[in-house]
PDB file of C-alpha atoms and ligand atoms in Angstrom:
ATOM      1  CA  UNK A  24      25.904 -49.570  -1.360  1.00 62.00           C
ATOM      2  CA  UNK A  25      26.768 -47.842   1.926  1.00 71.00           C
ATOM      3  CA  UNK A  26      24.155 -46.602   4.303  1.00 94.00           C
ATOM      4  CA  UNK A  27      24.974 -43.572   5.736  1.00 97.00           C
ATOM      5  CA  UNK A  28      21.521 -41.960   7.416  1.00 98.00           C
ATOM      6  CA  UNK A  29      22.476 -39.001   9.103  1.00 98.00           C
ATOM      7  CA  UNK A  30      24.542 -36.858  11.375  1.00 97.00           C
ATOM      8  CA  UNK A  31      24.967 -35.584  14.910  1.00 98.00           C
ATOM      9  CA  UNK A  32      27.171 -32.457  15.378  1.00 99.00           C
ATOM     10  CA  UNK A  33      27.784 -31.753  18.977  1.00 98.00           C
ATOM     11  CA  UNK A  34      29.757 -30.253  22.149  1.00 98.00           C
ATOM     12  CA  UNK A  35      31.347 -32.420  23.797  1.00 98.00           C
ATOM     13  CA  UNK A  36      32.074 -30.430  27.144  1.00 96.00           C
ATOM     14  CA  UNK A  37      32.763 -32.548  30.065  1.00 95.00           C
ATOM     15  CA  UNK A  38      31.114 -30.991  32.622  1.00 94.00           C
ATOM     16  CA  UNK A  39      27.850 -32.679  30.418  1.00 95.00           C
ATOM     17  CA  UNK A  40      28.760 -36.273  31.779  1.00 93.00           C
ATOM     18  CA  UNK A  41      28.968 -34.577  34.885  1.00 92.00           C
ATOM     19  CA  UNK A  42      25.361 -33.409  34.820  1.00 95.00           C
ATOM     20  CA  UNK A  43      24.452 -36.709  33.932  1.00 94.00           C
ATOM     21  CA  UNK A  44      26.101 -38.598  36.362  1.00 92.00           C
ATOM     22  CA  UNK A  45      24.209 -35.871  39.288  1.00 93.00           C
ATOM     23  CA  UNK A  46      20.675 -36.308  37.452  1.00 95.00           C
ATOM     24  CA  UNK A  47      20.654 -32.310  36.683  1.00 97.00           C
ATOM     25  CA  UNK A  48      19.707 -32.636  33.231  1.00 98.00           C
ATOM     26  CA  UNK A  49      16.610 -30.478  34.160  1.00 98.00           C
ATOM     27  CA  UNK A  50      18.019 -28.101  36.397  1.00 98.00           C
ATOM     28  CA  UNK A  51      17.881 -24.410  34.965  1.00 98.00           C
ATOM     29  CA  UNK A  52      21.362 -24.453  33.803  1.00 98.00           C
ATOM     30  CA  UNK A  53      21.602 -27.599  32.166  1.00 98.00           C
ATOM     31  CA  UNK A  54      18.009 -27.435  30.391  1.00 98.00           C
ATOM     32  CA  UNK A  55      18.539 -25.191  27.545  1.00 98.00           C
ATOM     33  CA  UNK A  56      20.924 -27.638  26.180  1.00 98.00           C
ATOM     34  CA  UNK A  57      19.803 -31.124  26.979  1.00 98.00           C
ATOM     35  CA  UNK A  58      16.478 -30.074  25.869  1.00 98.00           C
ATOM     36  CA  UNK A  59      18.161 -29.740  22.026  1.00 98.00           C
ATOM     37  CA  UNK A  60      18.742 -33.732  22.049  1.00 98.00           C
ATOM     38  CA  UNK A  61      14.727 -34.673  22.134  1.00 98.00           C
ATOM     39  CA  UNK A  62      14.549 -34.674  18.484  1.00 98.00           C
ATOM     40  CA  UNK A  63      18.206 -36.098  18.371  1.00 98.00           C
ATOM     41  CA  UNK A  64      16.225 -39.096  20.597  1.00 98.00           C
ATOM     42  CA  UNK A  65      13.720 -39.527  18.186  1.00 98.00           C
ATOM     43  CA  UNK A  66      15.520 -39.538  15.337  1.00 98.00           C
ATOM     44  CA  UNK A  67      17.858 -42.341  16.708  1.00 98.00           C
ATOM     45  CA  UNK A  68      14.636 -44.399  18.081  1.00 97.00           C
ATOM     46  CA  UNK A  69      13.757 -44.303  14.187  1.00 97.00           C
ATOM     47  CA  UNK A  70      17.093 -44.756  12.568  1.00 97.00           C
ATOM     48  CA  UNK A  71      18.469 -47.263  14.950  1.00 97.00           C
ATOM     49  CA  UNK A  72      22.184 -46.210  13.316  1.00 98.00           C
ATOM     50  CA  UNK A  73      24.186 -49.750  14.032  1.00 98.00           C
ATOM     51  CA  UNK A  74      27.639 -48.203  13.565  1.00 98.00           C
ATOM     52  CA  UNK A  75      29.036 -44.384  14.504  1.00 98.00           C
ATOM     53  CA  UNK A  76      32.138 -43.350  12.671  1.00 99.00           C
ATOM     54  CA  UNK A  77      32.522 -40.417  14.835  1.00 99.00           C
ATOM     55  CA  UNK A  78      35.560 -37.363  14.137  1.00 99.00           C
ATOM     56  CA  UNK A  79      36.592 -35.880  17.184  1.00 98.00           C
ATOM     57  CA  UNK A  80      39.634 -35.013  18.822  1.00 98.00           C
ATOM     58  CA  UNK A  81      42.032 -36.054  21.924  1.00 97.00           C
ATOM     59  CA  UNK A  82      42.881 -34.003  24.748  1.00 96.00           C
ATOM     60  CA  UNK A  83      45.945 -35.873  25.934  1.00 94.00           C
ATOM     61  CA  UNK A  84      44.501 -39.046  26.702  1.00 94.00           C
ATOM     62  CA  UNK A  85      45.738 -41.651  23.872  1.00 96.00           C
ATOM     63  CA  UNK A  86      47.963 -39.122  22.314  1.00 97.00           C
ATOM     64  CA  UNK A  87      50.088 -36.975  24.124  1.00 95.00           C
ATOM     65  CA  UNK A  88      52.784 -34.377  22.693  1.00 95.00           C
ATOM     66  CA  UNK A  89      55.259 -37.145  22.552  1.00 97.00           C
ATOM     67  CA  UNK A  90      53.785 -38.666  19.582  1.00 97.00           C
ATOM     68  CA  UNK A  91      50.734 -36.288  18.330  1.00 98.00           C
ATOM     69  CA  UNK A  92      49.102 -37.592  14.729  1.00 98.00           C
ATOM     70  CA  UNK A  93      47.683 -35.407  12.376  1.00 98.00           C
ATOM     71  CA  UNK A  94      44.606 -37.792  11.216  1.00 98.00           C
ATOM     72  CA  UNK A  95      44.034 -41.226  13.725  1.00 98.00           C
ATOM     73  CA  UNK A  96      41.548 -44.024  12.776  1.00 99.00           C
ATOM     74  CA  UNK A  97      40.586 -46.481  15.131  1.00 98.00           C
ATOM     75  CA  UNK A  98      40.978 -50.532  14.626  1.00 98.00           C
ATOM     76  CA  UNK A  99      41.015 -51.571  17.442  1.00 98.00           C
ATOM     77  CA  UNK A 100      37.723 -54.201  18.509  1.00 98.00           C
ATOM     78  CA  UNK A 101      36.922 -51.878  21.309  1.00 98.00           C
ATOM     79  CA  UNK A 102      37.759 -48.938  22.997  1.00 98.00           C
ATOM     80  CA  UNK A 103      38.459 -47.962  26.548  1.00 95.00           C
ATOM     81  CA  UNK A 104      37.255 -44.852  27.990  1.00 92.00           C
ATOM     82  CA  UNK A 105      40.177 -43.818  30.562  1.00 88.00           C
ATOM     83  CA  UNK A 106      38.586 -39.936  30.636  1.00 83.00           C
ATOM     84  CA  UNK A 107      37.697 -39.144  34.585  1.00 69.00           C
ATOM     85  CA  UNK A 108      38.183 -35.830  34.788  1.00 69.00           C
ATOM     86  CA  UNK A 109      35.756 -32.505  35.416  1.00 72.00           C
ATOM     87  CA  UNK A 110      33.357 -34.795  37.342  1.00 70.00           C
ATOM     88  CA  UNK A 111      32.965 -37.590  34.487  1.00 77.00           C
ATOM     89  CA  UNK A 112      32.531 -40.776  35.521  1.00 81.00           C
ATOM     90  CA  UNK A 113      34.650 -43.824  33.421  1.00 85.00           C
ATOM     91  CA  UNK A 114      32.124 -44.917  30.798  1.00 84.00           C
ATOM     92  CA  UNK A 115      31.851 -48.666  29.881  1.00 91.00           C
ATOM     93  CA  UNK A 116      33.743 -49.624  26.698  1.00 96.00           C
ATOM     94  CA  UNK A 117      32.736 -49.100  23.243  1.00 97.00           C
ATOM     95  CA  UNK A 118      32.629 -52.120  21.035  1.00 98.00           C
ATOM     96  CA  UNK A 119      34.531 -51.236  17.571  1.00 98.00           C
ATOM     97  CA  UNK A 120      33.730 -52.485  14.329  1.00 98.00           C
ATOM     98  CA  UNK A 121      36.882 -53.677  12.742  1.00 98.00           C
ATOM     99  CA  UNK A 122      36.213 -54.289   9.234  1.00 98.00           C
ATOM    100  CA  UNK A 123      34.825 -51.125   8.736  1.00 98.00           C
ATOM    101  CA  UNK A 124      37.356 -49.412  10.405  1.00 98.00           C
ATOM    102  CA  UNK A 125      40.283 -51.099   7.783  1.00 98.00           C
ATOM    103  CA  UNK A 126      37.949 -50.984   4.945  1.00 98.00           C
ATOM    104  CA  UNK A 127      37.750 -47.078   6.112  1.00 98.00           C
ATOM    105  CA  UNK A 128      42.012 -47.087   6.207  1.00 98.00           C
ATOM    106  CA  UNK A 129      42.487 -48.574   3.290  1.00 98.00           C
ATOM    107  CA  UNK A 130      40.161 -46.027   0.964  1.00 98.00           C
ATOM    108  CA  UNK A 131      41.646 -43.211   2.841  1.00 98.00           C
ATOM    109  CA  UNK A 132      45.367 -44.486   2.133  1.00 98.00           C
ATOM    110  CA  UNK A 133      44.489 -45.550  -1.678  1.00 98.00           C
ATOM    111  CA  UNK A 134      42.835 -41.679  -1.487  1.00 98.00           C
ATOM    112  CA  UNK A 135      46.173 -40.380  -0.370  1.00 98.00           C
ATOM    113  CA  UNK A 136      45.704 -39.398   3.106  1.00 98.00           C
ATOM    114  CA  UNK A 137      48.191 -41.333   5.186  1.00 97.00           C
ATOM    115  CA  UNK A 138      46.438 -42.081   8.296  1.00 98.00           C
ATOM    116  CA  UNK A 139      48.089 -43.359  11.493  1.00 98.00           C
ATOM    117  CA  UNK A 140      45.971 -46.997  12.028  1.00 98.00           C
ATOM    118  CA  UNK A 141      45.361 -47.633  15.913  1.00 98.00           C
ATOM    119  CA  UNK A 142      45.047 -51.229  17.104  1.00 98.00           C
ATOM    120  CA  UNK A 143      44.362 -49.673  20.554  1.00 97.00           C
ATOM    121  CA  UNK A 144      43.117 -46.804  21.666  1.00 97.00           C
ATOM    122  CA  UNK A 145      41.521 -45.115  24.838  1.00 97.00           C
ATOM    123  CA  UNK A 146      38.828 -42.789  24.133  1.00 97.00           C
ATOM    124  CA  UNK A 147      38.107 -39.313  26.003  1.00 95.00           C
ATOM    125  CA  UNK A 148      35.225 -36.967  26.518  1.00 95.00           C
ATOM    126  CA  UNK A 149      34.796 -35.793  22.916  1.00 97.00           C
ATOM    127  CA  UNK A 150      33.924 -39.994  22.153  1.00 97.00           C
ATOM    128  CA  UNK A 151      31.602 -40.675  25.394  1.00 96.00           C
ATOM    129  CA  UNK A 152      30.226 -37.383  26.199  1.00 96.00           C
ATOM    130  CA  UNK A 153      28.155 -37.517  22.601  1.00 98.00           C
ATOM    131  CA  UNK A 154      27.615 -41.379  23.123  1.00 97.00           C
ATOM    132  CA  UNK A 155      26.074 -40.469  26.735  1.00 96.00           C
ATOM    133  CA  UNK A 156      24.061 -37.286  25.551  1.00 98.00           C
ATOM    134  CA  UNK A 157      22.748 -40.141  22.395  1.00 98.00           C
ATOM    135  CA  UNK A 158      21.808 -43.268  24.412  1.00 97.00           C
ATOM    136  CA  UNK A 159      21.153 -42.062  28.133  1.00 95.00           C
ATOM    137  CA  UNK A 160      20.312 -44.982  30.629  1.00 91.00           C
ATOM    138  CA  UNK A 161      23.900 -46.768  31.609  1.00 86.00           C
ATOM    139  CA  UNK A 162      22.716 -49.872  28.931  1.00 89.00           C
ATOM    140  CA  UNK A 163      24.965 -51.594  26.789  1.00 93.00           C
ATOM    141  CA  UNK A 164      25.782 -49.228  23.972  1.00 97.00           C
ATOM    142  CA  UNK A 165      23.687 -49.764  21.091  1.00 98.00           C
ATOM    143  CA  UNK A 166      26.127 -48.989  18.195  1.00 98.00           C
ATOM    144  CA  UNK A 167      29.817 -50.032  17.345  1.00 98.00           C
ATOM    145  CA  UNK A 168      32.289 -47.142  16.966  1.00 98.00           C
ATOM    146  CA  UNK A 169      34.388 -46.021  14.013  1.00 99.00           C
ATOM    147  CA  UNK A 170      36.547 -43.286  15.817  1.00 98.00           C
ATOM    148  CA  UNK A 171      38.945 -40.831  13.977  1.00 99.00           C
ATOM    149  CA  UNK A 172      40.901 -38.326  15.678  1.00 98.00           C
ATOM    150  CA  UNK A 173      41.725 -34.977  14.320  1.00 98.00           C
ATOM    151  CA  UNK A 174      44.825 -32.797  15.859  1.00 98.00           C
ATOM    152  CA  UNK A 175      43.326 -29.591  17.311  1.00 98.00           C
ATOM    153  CA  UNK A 176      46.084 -29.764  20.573  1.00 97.00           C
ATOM    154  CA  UNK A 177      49.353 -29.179  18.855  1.00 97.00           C
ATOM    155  CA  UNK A 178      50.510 -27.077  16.260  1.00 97.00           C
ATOM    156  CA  UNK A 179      50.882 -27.170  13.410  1.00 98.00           C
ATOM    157  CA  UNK A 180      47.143 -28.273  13.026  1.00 98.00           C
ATOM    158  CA  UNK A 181      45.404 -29.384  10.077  1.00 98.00           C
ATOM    159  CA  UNK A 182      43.721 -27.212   7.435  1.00 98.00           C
ATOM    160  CA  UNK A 183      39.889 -26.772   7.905  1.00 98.00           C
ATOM    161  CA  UNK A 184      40.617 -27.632   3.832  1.00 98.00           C
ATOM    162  CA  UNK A 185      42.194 -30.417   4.498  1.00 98.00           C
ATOM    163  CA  UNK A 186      39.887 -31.942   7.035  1.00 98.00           C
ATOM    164  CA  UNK A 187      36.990 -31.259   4.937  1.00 98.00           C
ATOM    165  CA  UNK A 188      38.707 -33.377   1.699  1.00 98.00           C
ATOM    166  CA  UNK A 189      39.412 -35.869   4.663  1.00 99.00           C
ATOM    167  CA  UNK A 190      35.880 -36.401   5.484  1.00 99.00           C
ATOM    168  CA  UNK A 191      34.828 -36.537   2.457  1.00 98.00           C
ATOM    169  CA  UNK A 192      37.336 -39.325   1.356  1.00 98.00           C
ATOM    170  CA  UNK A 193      35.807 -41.012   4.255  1.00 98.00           C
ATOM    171  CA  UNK A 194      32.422 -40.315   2.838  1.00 98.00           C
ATOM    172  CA  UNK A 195      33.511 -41.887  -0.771  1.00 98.00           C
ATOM    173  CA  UNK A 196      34.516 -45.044   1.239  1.00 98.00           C
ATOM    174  CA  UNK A 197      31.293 -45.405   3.083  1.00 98.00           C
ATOM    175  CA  UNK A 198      29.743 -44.873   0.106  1.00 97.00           C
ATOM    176  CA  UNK A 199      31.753 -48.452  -1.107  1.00 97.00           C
ATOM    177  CA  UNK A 200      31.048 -50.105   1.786  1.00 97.00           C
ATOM    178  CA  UNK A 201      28.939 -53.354   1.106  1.00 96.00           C
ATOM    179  CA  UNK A 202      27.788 -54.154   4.541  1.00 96.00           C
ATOM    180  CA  UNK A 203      24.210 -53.596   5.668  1.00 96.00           C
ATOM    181  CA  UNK A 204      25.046 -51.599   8.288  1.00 97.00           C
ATOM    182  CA  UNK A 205      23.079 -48.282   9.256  1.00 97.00           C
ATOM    183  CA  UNK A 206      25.411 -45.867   9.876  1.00 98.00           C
ATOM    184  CA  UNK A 207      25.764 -42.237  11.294  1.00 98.00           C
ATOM    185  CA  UNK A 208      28.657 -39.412  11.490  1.00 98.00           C
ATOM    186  CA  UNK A 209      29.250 -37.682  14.359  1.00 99.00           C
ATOM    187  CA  UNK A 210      31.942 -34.687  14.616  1.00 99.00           C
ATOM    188  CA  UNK A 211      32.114 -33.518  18.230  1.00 98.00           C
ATOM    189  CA  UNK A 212      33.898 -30.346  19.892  1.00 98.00           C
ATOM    190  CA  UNK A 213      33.161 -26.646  19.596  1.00 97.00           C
ATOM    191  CA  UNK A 214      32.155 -24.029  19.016  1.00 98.00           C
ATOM    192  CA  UNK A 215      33.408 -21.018  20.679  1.00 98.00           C
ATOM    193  CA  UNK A 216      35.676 -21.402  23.398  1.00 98.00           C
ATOM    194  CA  UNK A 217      39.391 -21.137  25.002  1.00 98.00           C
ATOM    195  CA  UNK A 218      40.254 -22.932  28.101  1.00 97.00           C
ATOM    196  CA  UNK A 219      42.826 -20.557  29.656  1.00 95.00           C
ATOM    197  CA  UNK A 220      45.091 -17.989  28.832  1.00 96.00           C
ATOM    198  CA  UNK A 221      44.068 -14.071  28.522  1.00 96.00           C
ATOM    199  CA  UNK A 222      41.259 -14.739  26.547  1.00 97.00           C
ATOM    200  CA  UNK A 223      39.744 -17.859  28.660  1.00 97.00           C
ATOM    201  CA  UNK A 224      35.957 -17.619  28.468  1.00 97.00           C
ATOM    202  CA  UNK A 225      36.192 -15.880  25.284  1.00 98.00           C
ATOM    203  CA  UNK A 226      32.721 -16.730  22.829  1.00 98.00           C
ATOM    204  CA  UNK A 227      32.166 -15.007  19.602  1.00 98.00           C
ATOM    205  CA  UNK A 228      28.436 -16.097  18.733  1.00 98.00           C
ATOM    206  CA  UNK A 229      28.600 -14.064  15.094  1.00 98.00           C
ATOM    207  CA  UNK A 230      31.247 -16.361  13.981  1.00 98.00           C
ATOM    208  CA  UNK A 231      29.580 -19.955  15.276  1.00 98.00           C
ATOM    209  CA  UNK A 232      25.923 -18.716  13.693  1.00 98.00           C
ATOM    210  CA  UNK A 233      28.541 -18.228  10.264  1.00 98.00           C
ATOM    211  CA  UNK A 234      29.271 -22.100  11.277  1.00 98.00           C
ATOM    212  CA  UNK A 235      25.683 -23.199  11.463  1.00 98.00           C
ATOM    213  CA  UNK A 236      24.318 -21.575   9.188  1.00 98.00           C
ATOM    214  CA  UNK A 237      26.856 -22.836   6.104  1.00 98.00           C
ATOM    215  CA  UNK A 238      27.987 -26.176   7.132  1.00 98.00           C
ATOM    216  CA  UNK A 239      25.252 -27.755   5.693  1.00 98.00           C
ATOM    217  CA  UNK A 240      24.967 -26.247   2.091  1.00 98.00           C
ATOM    218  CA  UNK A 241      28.382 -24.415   1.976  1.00 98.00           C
ATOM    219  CA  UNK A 242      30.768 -26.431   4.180  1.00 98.00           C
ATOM    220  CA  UNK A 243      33.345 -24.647   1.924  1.00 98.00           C
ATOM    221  CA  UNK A 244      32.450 -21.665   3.072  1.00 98.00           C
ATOM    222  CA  UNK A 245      33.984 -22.723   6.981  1.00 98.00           C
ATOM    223  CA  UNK A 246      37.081 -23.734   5.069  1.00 98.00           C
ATOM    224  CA  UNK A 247      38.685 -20.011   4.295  1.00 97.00           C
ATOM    225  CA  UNK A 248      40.366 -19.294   6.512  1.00 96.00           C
ATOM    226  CA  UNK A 249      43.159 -21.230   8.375  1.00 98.00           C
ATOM    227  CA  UNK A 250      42.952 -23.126  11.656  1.00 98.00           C
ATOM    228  CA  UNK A 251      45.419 -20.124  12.989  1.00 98.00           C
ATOM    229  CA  UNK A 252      42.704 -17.743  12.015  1.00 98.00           C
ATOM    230  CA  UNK A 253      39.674 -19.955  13.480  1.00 98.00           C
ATOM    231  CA  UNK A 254      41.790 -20.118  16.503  1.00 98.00           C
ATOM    232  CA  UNK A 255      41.398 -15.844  16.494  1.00 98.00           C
ATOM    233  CA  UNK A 256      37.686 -16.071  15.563  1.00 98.00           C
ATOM    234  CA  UNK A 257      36.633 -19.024  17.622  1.00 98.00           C
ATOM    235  CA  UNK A 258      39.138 -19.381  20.754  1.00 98.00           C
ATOM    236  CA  UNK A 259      41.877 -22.452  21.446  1.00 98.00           C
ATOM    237  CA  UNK A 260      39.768 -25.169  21.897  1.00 98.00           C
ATOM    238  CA  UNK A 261      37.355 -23.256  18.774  1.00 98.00           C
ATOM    239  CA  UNK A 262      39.172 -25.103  16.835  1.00 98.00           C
ATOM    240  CA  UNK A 263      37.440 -27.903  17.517  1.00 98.00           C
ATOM    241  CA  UNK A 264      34.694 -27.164  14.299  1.00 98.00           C
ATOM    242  CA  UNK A 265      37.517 -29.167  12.719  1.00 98.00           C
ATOM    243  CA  UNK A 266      35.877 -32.168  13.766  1.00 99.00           C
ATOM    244  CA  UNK A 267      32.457 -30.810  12.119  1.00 99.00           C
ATOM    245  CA  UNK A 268      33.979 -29.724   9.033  1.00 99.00           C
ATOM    246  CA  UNK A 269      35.449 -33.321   8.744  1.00 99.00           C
ATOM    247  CA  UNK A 270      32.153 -34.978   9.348  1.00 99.00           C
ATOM    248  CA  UNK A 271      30.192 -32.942   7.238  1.00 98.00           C
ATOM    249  CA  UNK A 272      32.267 -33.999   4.722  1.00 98.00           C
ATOM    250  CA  UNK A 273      31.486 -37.612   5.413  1.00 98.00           C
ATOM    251  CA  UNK A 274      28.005 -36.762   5.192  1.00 98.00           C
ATOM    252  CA  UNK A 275      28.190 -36.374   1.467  1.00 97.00           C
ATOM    253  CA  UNK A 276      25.072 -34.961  -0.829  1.00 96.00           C
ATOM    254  CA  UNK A 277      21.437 -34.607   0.138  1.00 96.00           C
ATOM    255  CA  UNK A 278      22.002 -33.670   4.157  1.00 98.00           C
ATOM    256  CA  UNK A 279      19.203 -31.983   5.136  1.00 97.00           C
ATOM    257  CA  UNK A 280      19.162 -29.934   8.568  1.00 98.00           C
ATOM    258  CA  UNK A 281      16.908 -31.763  10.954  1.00 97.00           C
ATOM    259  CA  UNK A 282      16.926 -29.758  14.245  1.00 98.00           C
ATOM    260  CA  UNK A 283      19.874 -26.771  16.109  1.00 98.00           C
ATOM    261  CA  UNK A 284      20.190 -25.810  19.458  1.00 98.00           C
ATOM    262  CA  UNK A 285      22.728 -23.077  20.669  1.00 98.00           C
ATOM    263  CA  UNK A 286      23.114 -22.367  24.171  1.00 98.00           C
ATOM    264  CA  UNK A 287      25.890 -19.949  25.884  1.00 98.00           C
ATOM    265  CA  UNK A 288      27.125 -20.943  28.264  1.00 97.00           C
ATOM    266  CA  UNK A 289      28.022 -24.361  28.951  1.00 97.00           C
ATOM    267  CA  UNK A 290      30.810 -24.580  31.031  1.00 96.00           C
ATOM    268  CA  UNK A 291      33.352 -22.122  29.379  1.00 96.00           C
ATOM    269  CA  UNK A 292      31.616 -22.755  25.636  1.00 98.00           C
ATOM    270  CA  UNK A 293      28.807 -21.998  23.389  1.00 98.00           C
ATOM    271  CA  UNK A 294      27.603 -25.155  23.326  1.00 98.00           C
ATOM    272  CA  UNK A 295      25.826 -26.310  20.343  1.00 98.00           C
ATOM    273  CA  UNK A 296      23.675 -29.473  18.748  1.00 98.00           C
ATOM    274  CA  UNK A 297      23.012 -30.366  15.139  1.00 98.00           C
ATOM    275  CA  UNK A 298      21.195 -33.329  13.368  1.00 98.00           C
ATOM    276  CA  UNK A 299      21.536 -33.369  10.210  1.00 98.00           C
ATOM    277  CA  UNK A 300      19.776 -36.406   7.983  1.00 98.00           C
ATOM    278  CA  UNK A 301      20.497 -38.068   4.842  1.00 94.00           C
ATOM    279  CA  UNK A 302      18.126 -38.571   1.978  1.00 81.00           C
ATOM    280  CA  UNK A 303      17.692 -42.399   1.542  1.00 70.00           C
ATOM    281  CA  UNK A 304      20.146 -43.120  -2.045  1.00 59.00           C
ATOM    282  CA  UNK A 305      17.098 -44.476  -3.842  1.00 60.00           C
ATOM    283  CA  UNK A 306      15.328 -40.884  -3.303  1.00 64.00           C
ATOM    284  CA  UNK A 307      19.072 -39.578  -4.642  1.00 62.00           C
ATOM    285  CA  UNK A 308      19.255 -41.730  -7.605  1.00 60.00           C
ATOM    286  CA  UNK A 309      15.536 -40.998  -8.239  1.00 60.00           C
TER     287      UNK A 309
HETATM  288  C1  LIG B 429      35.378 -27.688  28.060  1.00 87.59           C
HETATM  289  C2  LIG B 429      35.143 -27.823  26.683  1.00 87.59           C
HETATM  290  C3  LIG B 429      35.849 -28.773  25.934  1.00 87.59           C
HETATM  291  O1  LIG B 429      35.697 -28.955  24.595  1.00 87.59           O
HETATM  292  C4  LIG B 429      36.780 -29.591  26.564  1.00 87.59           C
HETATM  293  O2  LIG B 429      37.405 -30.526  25.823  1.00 87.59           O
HETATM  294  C5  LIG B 429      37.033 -29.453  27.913  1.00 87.59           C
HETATM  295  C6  LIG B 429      36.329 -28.501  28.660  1.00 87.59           C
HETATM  296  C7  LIG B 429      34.618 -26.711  28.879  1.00 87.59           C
HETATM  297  O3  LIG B 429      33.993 -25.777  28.338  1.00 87.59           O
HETATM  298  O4  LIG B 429      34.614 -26.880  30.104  1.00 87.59           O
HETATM  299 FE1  LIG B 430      37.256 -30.310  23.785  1.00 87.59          FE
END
């Protein structure tokens, strides 16, 4: 069974809710890259995706340096967002979806990866930014969230590798799952971009084109070079296309790319939007 029907890949940048919240979606700045989520809107108003399992990561909200996990999925029966800063209003709460978050734990431990399991957990910008840009309005959310967290804040970090097998053990146990549920994949963060520090600003388009252009059919191809090395290529916070790599994986076979948008700037970040769809598993099997 499992019903997985498709994939958002998105910036999560902060300053977005903060448009939102002032109504300047359509002001000359913010345009160019809330314009890239009308097809994401119509794709949704078809798919009607009941459940998001969405990769992202933390930025010292839930986890702090204290206690920093490498791979964190949610279990908890819904999520607070706690996340007010750069102009972002508190978004209302998330409700989870706790069997499919332990059904998710317990393929990815039986897989080997040893996840940290979170009963509770507050969710930041990289969570309610995407959920805002999806389902605009202030309703109720329509989907239940799924959310795993990825270290990109403190070293050592992951391997792009190593995220990429992790998504796709997450895509074998969606795959399993026996519910009805539609569901979608969402990995949030990137691309290009560093926070502070000499080379604050700092946006190397070449190298997040080499992103879009493989993740789809050659997600391997993202995974060559260490998370050090993405950090060089991409910025601090670059490291972010973790989350993407990770989702992609999730995404399985037959992904098809449905509709891109790049925009530079956003904030301090080339921000950038992908859908990417699933072939229905009859047409697969087929
Ligand atoms: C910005 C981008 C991020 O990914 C983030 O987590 C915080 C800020 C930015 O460009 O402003
Ligand atoms: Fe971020």
């Amino acid at each position: 069974m499992g019903n997985v029907i498709g994939g958002l890949l998105t910036s999560h940048v902060p300053g977005i809710g903060g448009a939102i919240a002032r109504g300047v979606e359509k002001d000359p700045y913010w345009a160019p890259f809330f314009d890239g989520f009308d097809p994401v809107h119509d794709w949704l108003a078809e798919a009607k995706p009941d459940v998001a399992v969405v990769f992202y990561n933390d930025h010292g909200l839930n986890f702090f340096l204290d206690k920093m996990p490498t791979f964190a999925v949610g279990a908890a029966a819904s999520y607070r967002n706690a996340d007010e800063g750069w102009g972002l209003p508190v978004q209302r709460e998330i409700q989870g979806d706790t069997a499919l978050s332990w059904h998710i734990i317990e393929q990815l431990v039986a897989d080997e990866f040893d996840v940290t399991t979170c009963q509770s957990m507050l969710v930041d910008h990289a969570v309610v930014v995407p959920f805002q840009l999806c389902w605009p309005g202030g309703n109720a959310w329509p989907v239940r969230l799924v959310p795993i967290a990825l270290n990109t804040v403190q070293h050592p970090l992951p391997s792009p590798k190593r995220c990429l097998a992790m998504g796709c053990a997450v895509g074998r146990a969606l795959e399993r799952w026996q519910g009805p549920e539609r569901i979608m994949v969402m990995g949030t963060g990137g691309l290009s971009h560093q926070l502070d520090g000499q080379r604050a600003g700092f946006i190397n388009q070449t190298y997040d084109r080499f992103c879009m252009d493989n993740i789809v059919h050659d997600p391997d191809a993202l995974t060559r070079i260490s998370a050090l090395d993405i950090i060089e290529e991409a910025g601090s916070q670059g490291v972010e296309i973790i989350n993407w790599i990770a989702a992609r994986g999730a995404l399985g076979e037959g992904v098809t790319e449905r509709s891109r948008n790049y925009h530079i700037p956003i904030s301090n970040t080339a921000a950038a939007t992908m859908l990417l769809t699933k072939e229905p598993a009859e047409a697969m099997a087929a």
